[in-house]
Short mmCIF file of C-alpha atoms and ligand atoms in Angstrom, two decimals:
data_model
loop_
_atom_site.label_atom_id
_atom_site.label_comp_id
_atom_site.label_asym_id
_atom_site.label_seq_id
_atom_site.Cartn_x
_atom_site.Cartn_y
_atom_site.Cartn_z
CA UNK A 325 110.96 124.09 90.85
CA UNK A 326 112.24 123.95 94.37
CA UNK A 327 112.99 120.65 96.05
CA UNK A 328 111.78 120.62 99.62
CA UNK A 329 113.47 119.19 102.69
CA UNK A 330 111.33 116.79 104.91
CA UNK A 331 108.84 118.63 107.03
CA UNK A 332 105.89 117.82 109.30
CA UNK A 333 102.26 117.88 108.17
CA UNK A 334 100.90 121.33 108.99
CA UNK A 335 98.34 121.14 111.84
CA UNK A 336 95.55 122.70 109.87
CA UNK A 337 95.24 119.62 107.63
CA UNK A 338 94.29 117.68 110.73
CA UNK A 339 91.53 120.16 111.47
CA UNK A 340 90.21 120.49 107.88
CA UNK A 341 87.10 118.46 107.07
CA UNK A 342 87.47 115.40 104.81
CA UNK A 343 85.15 117.19 102.34
CA UNK A 344 87.61 120.10 102.07
CA UNK A 345 90.63 117.84 101.63
CA UNK A 346 88.89 115.89 98.95
CA UNK A 347 87.93 119.09 97.17
CA UNK A 348 91.55 120.23 97.21
CA UNK A 349 92.69 116.88 95.80
CA UNK A 350 90.04 117.09 93.03
CA UNK A 351 91.17 120.67 92.21
CA UNK A 352 94.77 119.60 91.97
CA UNK A 353 93.92 116.73 89.66
CA UNK A 354 91.90 119.11 87.43
CA UNK A 355 94.78 121.65 87.53
CA UNK A 356 97.49 119.17 86.48
CA UNK A 357 95.45 117.07 84.08
CA UNK A 358 97.69 114.63 82.30
CA UNK A 359 100.74 116.06 84.08
CA UNK A 360 99.72 114.23 87.15
CA UNK A 361 99.38 110.49 87.75
CA UNK A 362 98.25 108.92 91.03
CA UNK A 363 99.03 105.21 91.15
CA UNK A 364 97.55 103.36 94.16
CA UNK A 365 98.45 100.00 95.57
CA UNK A 366 95.61 97.65 96.52
CA UNK A 367 96.45 98.04 100.26
CA UNK A 368 95.81 101.77 100.27
CA UNK A 369 92.98 103.16 102.33
CA UNK A 370 89.58 103.63 100.86
CA UNK A 371 89.58 107.49 101.19
CA UNK A 372 92.86 107.62 99.28
CA UNK A 373 92.27 104.91 96.67
CA UNK A 374 89.23 106.81 95.40
CA UNK A 375 91.67 109.30 93.84
CA UNK A 376 93.97 106.73 92.22
CA UNK A 377 94.11 106.91 88.43
CA UNK A 378 95.34 103.36 88.44
CA UNK A 379 95.24 100.64 91.10
CA UNK A 380 97.35 97.53 90.96
CA UNK A 381 99.68 95.15 92.70
CA UNK A 382 103.42 95.66 92.85
CA UNK A 383 103.99 94.25 89.39
CA UNK A 384 101.22 96.18 87.71
CA UNK A 385 102.37 99.47 89.33
CA UNK A 386 105.96 98.84 88.19
CA UNK A 387 104.75 98.20 84.64
CA UNK A 388 102.55 101.33 84.72
CA UNK A 389 105.45 103.50 85.79
CA UNK A 390 107.60 102.13 82.89
CA UNK A 391 104.89 103.38 80.49
CA UNK A 392 103.61 106.71 81.79
CA UNK A 393 104.70 110.07 80.47
CA UNK A 394 103.13 112.09 83.29
CA UNK A 395 105.48 114.72 84.65
CA UNK A 396 104.43 114.18 88.27
CA UNK A 397 103.70 110.88 89.86
CA UNK A 398 102.25 111.07 93.32
CA UNK A 399 102.68 107.54 94.50
CA UNK A 400 100.12 106.17 96.96
CA UNK A 401 102.00 103.14 98.16
CA UNK A 402 105.24 102.66 100.10
CA UNK A 403 108.84 103.84 99.68
CA UNK A 404 110.26 100.94 97.67
CA UNK A 405 107.45 101.33 95.11
CA UNK A 406 108.16 105.03 94.72
CA UNK A 407 111.86 104.18 94.29
CA UNK A 408 110.99 101.72 91.56
CA UNK A 409 108.73 104.26 89.92
CA UNK A 410 111.58 106.83 89.95
CA UNK A 411 114.05 104.32 88.38
CA UNK A 412 111.57 103.37 85.61
CA UNK A 413 110.73 106.98 84.70
CA UNK A 414 112.83 109.64 82.95
CA UNK A 415 114.83 112.34 84.66
CA UNK A 416 112.15 114.90 83.69
CA UNK A 417 109.49 113.01 85.62
CA UNK A 418 109.14 113.48 89.37
CA UNK A 419 107.96 110.82 91.84
CA UNK A 420 106.52 112.04 95.12
CA UNK A 421 105.63 109.92 98.13
CA UNK A 422 103.02 111.87 100.15
CA UNK A 423 104.51 110.73 103.46
CA UNK A 424 108.17 109.76 103.79
CA UNK A 425 107.30 107.58 106.75
CA UNK A 426 105.46 105.19 104.43
CA UNK A 427 108.21 102.52 104.35
CA UNK A 428 108.07 98.77 104.47
CA UNK A 429 109.46 96.86 107.45
CA UNK A 430 110.28 93.87 105.27
CA UNK A 431 112.35 96.01 102.92
CA UNK A 432 114.24 97.33 105.94
CA UNK A 433 115.22 93.71 106.95
CA UNK A 434 118.00 93.55 104.32
CA UNK A 435 120.58 96.28 104.28
CA UNK A 436 123.22 96.50 101.57
CA UNK A 437 126.03 96.00 104.11
CA UNK A 438 124.41 92.79 105.43
CA UNK A 439 123.82 91.60 101.91
CA UNK A 440 127.43 92.12 100.82
CA UNK A 441 128.66 90.38 103.89
CA UNK A 442 126.31 87.43 103.33
CA UNK A 443 127.32 87.25 99.69
CA UNK A 444 131.04 87.10 100.65
CA UNK A 445 130.44 84.23 103.03
CA UNK A 446 128.06 82.34 100.74
CA UNK A 447 130.15 82.60 97.60
CA UNK A 448 133.21 81.51 99.64
CA UNK A 449 131.17 78.40 100.71
CA UNK A 450 129.41 77.65 97.44
CA UNK A 451 131.67 79.29 94.84
CA UNK A 452 130.17 80.92 91.74
CA UNK A 453 126.94 78.87 91.90
CA UNK A 454 124.45 81.44 93.26
CA UNK A 455 122.15 83.84 91.55
CA UNK A 456 120.51 86.58 93.70
CA UNK A 457 116.86 87.40 93.33
CA UNK A 458 115.09 90.17 95.30
CA UNK A 459 111.48 90.68 95.92
CA UNK A 460 110.65 94.21 94.79
CA UNK A 461 109.80 94.93 98.45
CA UNK A 462 113.51 95.86 98.93
CA UNK A 463 115.66 99.03 98.71
CA UNK A 464 117.06 100.22 95.39
CA UNK A 465 120.49 99.24 96.71
CA UNK A 466 119.50 95.61 97.10
CA UNK A 467 117.95 95.70 93.56
CA UNK A 468 121.28 97.10 92.28
CA UNK A 469 123.20 94.33 94.13
CA UNK A 470 121.09 91.77 92.21
CA UNK A 471 121.61 93.58 88.95
CA UNK A 472 125.32 93.66 89.46
CA UNK A 473 125.48 89.90 90.16
CA UNK A 474 123.40 88.74 87.19
CA UNK A 475 120.17 88.47 89.18
CA UNK A 476 116.73 90.05 88.96
CA UNK A 477 113.73 91.33 90.90
CA UNK A 478 110.56 89.40 91.45
CA UNK A 479 107.03 90.27 92.61
CA UNK A 480 104.48 87.95 94.13
CA UNK A 481 102.78 87.76 90.71
CA UNK A 482 105.77 86.47 88.86
CA UNK A 483 107.99 84.79 91.50
CA UNK A 484 107.58 81.28 90.07
CA UNK A 485 108.70 82.39 86.61
CA UNK A 486 111.59 84.28 88.01
CA UNK A 487 112.83 81.42 90.18
CA UNK A 488 112.72 79.15 87.14
CA UNK A 489 114.54 81.78 85.20
CA UNK A 490 117.23 81.97 87.92
CA UNK A 491 117.72 78.22 87.91
CA UNK A 492 118.32 78.31 84.21
CA UNK A 493 121.39 80.53 84.93
CA UNK A 494 122.88 79.05 88.08
CA UNK A 495 122.42 75.91 90.27
CA UNK A 496 121.54 77.99 93.42
CA UNK A 497 119.31 80.88 94.23
CA UNK A 498 119.61 83.45 96.99
CA UNK A 499 116.17 84.98 97.66
CA UNK A 500 115.89 88.38 99.45
CA UNK A 501 114.36 89.66 101.68
CA UNK A 502 111.14 87.58 102.24
CA UNK A 503 111.91 84.05 103.29
CA UNK A 504 108.21 83.09 103.03
CA UNK A 505 107.67 84.15 99.44
CA UNK A 506 110.97 82.49 98.53
CA UNK A 507 110.09 79.22 100.37
CA UNK A 508 106.55 79.06 99.10
CA UNK A 509 107.61 79.74 95.50
CA UNK A 510 110.45 77.21 95.52
CA UNK A 511 108.21 74.58 97.19
CA UNK A 512 105.49 75.10 94.61
CA UNK A 513 108.14 74.43 91.97
CA UNK A 514 108.87 71.04 93.57
CA UNK A 515 111.93 71.93 95.61
CA UNK A 516 111.77 70.12 98.99
CA UNK A 517 112.24 72.06 102.24
CA UNK A 518 115.49 70.08 103.01
CA UNK A 519 117.10 71.82 100.00
CA UNK A 520 116.36 75.32 101.48
CA UNK A 521 118.42 77.07 104.08
CA UNK A 522 117.86 80.45 105.77
CA UNK A 523 120.57 83.07 105.95
CA UNK A 524 120.43 84.88 109.26
CA UNK A 525 121.91 88.36 108.84
CA UNK A 526 122.15 88.93 112.57
CA UNK A 527 124.10 85.78 113.55
CA UNK A 528 125.81 85.69 110.10
CA UNK A 529 124.92 81.97 109.83
CA UNK A 530 123.17 79.72 107.43
CA UNK A 531 120.38 77.90 109.29
CA UNK A 532 119.88 74.37 107.81
CA UNK A 533 116.69 72.33 108.24
CA UNK A 534 117.12 69.25 110.52
CA UNK A 535 119.09 66.46 108.84
CA UNK A 536 119.89 68.58 105.71
CA UNK A 537 123.15 68.21 103.82
CA UNK A 538 124.71 71.57 103.14
CA UNK A 539 125.96 70.44 99.67
CA UNK A 540 122.35 69.81 98.64
CA UNK A 541 121.12 73.31 99.58
CA UNK A 542 119.96 75.08 96.41
CA UNK A 543 117.74 77.82 97.79
CA UNK A 544 119.16 80.35 100.28
CA UNK A 545 116.35 82.37 101.92
CA UNK A 546 116.97 85.67 103.65
CA UNK A 547 115.58 85.79 107.10
CA UNK A 548 113.04 88.55 106.46
CA UNK A 549 109.25 88.62 106.60
CA UNK A 550 106.16 90.75 106.29
CA UNK A 551 104.93 91.65 109.80
CA UNK A 552 101.34 91.92 108.47
CA UNK A 553 101.17 88.52 106.64
CA UNK A 554 103.18 86.62 109.33
CA UNK A 555 100.22 87.19 111.69
CA UNK A 556 98.06 84.68 109.81
CA UNK A 557 98.18 81.19 111.46
CA UNK A 558 97.18 77.58 110.80
CA UNK A 559 95.03 77.86 113.94
CA UNK A 560 92.94 80.59 112.34
CA UNK A 561 92.42 78.39 109.24
CA UNK A 562 91.40 75.44 111.53
CA UNK A 563 88.89 77.73 113.30
CA UNK A 564 87.35 78.86 110.01
CA UNK A 565 87.12 75.24 108.78
CA UNK A 566 85.44 74.17 112.06
CA UNK A 567 82.93 77.04 112.01
CA UNK A 568 82.29 77.06 108.29
CA UNK A 569 83.40 73.97 106.32
CA UNK A 570 82.30 75.39 102.94
CA UNK A 571 84.43 78.55 103.29
CA UNK A 572 87.48 78.65 101.07
CA UNK A 573 90.71 80.07 102.44
CA UNK A 574 92.87 82.21 100.14
CA UNK A 575 96.12 83.77 101.33
CA UNK A 576 99.00 85.89 100.06
CA UNK A 577 102.37 84.00 99.61
CA UNK A 578 104.04 86.35 102.14
CA UNK A 579 102.22 84.14 104.72
CA UNK A 580 104.24 81.31 106.29
CA UNK A 581 104.75 78.00 104.45
CA UNK A 582 102.43 76.24 106.99
CA UNK A 583 99.63 78.77 106.38
CA UNK A 584 100.04 78.55 102.56
CA UNK A 585 99.97 74.73 102.71
CA UNK A 586 96.84 74.74 104.95
CA UNK A 587 95.03 77.28 102.72
CA UNK A 588 92.94 76.30 99.64
CA UNK A 589 94.59 78.89 97.41
CA UNK A 590 97.59 81.30 97.55
CA UNK A 591 98.63 84.15 95.31
CA UNK A 592 99.39 87.83 94.86
CA UNK A 593 96.96 90.56 95.58
CA UNK A 594 96.06 90.58 91.90
CA UNK A 595 95.39 86.79 91.99
CA UNK A 596 93.21 87.21 95.12
CA UNK A 597 91.18 89.94 93.41
CA UNK A 598 90.71 87.92 90.24
CA UNK A 599 89.76 84.77 92.13
CA UNK A 600 87.10 86.65 94.04
CA UNK A 601 85.75 88.21 90.79
CA UNK A 602 85.40 84.80 89.23
CA UNK A 603 83.90 83.10 92.29
CA UNK A 604 80.27 82.00 92.15
CA UNK A 605 77.69 84.03 94.00
CA UNK A 606 76.93 82.50 97.46
CA UNK A 607 80.51 81.26 97.96
CA UNK A 608 82.35 82.09 101.13
CA UNK A 609 86.00 83.33 101.42
CA UNK A 610 88.35 83.83 104.34
CA UNK A 611 91.18 86.01 103.11
CA UNK A 612 94.70 86.16 104.44
CA UNK A 613 96.00 89.53 103.33
CA UNK A 614 95.98 93.21 104.28
CA UNK A 615 92.75 94.47 105.78
CA UNK A 616 92.04 97.42 103.45
CA UNK A 617 91.94 95.06 100.51
CA UNK A 618 89.83 92.47 102.38
CA UNK A 619 87.29 95.20 103.34
CA UNK A 620 87.15 96.46 99.77
CA UNK A 621 86.59 92.98 98.34
CA UNK A 622 83.79 92.41 100.91
CA UNK A 623 82.13 95.64 99.64
CA UNK A 624 82.68 94.79 95.96
CA UNK A 625 81.09 91.34 96.33
CA UNK A 626 77.94 91.70 98.34
CA UNK A 627 76.75 88.43 96.68
CA UNK A 628 79.58 86.48 98.37
CA UNK A 629 80.64 86.12 101.98
CA UNK A 630 84.08 87.75 102.29
CA UNK A 631 85.94 88.18 105.60
CA UNK A 632 89.46 88.32 106.98
CA UNK A 633 91.12 85.11 108.14
CA UNK A 634 92.25 87.15 111.20
CA UNK A 635 89.23 88.78 112.87
CA UNK A 636 91.28 91.53 114.55
CA UNK A 637 93.92 91.71 111.84
CA UNK A 638 95.80 95.00 111.78
CA UNK A 639 96.35 97.02 108.66
CA UNK A 640 99.76 97.56 107.11
CA UNK A 641 100.57 100.63 109.21
CA UNK A 642 103.10 102.05 106.76
CA UNK A 643 100.72 101.75 103.78
CA UNK A 644 98.21 103.61 105.94
CA UNK A 645 100.58 106.47 106.44
CA UNK A 646 99.30 107.77 103.13
CA UNK A 647 96.02 109.42 104.15
CA UNK A 648 93.87 112.24 102.86
CA UNK A 649 95.85 114.78 104.90
CA UNK A 650 99.10 113.87 103.29
CA UNK A 651 97.77 113.49 99.81
CA UNK A 652 96.05 116.90 99.94
CA UNK A 653 99.14 118.49 101.47
CA UNK A 654 101.51 117.10 98.87
CA UNK A 655 99.23 118.11 96.04
CA UNK A 656 98.66 121.63 97.48
CA UNK A 657 102.47 122.01 97.66
CA UNK A 658 102.93 120.71 94.13
CA UNK A 659 100.51 123.37 92.89
CA UNK A 660 102.74 125.98 94.59
CA UNK A 661 105.70 124.53 92.69
CA UNK A 662 107.19 122.60 95.62
CA UNK A 663 107.92 118.93 95.49
CA UNK A 664 107.55 117.67 99.08
CA UNK A 665 109.10 114.18 99.57
CA UNK A 666 110.36 113.65 96.09
CA UNK A 667 111.96 110.25 95.77
CA UNK A 668 115.18 110.14 93.77
CA UNK A 669 117.52 107.23 93.56
CA UNK A 670 121.20 108.04 92.89
CA UNK A 671 122.04 107.30 89.22
CA UNK A 672 124.81 104.74 89.88
CA UNK A 673 122.43 102.73 92.11
CA UNK A 674 119.52 103.20 89.70
CA UNK A 675 121.46 102.00 86.67
CA UNK A 676 122.25 98.56 88.27
CA UNK A 677 118.81 98.30 89.84
CA UNK A 678 117.16 98.94 86.47
CA UNK A 679 119.06 95.98 85.10
CA UNK A 680 117.45 93.74 87.75
CA UNK A 681 114.05 95.32 87.12
CA UNK A 682 114.49 95.05 83.28
CA UNK A 683 115.32 91.30 83.60
CA UNK A 684 112.08 90.83 85.52
CA UNK A 685 109.90 92.95 83.16
CA UNK A 686 111.40 91.09 80.14
CA UNK A 687 110.61 87.68 81.63
CA UNK A 688 106.97 88.25 82.64
P1 13P B 218 101.82 92.32 95.77
O1 13P B 218 101.31 93.74 95.46
O2 13P B 218 102.91 91.90 94.89
O3 13P B 218 100.77 91.33 95.90
O4 13P B 218 102.57 92.45 97.25
C1 13P B 218 101.85 92.73 98.38
C2 13P B 218 102.65 93.57 99.27
O5 13P B 218 102.91 93.29 100.40
C3 13P B 218 103.01 94.90 98.82
O6 13P B 218 103.86 95.51 99.76
FE1 SF4 B 219 105.75 95.77 103.60
FE2 SF4 B 219 104.10 93.85 104.45
FE3 SF4 B 219 103.26 96.38 104.37
FE4 SF4 B 219 103.63 94.99 102.10
S1 SF4 B 219 102.12 94.57 103.68
S2 SF4 B 219 104.31 97.11 102.60
S3 SF4 B 219 105.44 93.70 102.65
S4 SF4 B 219 104.94 95.53 105.64
#
């Protein structure tokens, strides 16, 4: 099997009808049978998710990849998820991301060099009192860093358990790279905002809340965020409440602390899906998460009123890089024996990152 170098989508896929691309994908699935698995994150586009063998949130997809024996995993999600899949599968299994440009801007907000530099400064200040935790929305190198320093990964489904787990090991937690998930989780566990500081990797400074005492800081949040979820505001929630007082607001914990506090409920994509499933017919829901999922939930629950908290909310642009064209192209190439955009994590990094992932998977 030949491993390909990055290339551009051939023009003819843009000209092909959707029906033809769909037929090609179906043919490839029939051709490979059990040798092909297509996992799809809940934020994937409708035309792509129809081909997913399994849909899930970040935790469910990581668990699936640890259990599958399929030789080829064509991952419909973003780069950090494909990296995780590669690290949790054997050397004989191959993970392909249909478009290499499907990254995650949040994961890009913490580089390993910035993290090492922050660690040096923070351990100098606080001594050996800190345990690092990283949201799975991070590079394999950041996961390896956490593995190396006794820490673990978390997802939005298990963050509370993992923060509690971390505090059972050390008096302080450093949470990468999403400050909002870290703050919302710690606050839900009863930690006041005055005990949380933000590490700014650009100024190389710890930003303290007004009046805080540095000695009392026990949660160090990395200054990163999700550009999709940060767009939800308290103002939007107020508008919904003014217009429709009976509507319930449910948001993802990647939203800001103020938004999560103003909402009725907050939780991972899996939690949002389950809440909607269990909701009574006739209820009304304003949802603060990625638009593909909101649109899908609206379609799946015609007996309920389901709409986005942000009326002109944009999609996650990188999740949307995986489209029919790229899925059809990557599967066509795979049938020719070519693995376009195979994701492989260097073994020394993968070994330490697996330790961080294993600590999470053993705890949840
Ligand atoms: P979950 O799948 O853990 O809910 O995370 C949402 C997300 O932003 C994935 O990138
Ligand atoms: Fe990254 Fe946010 Fe997109 Fe998730 S929704 S992949 S965190 S940018």
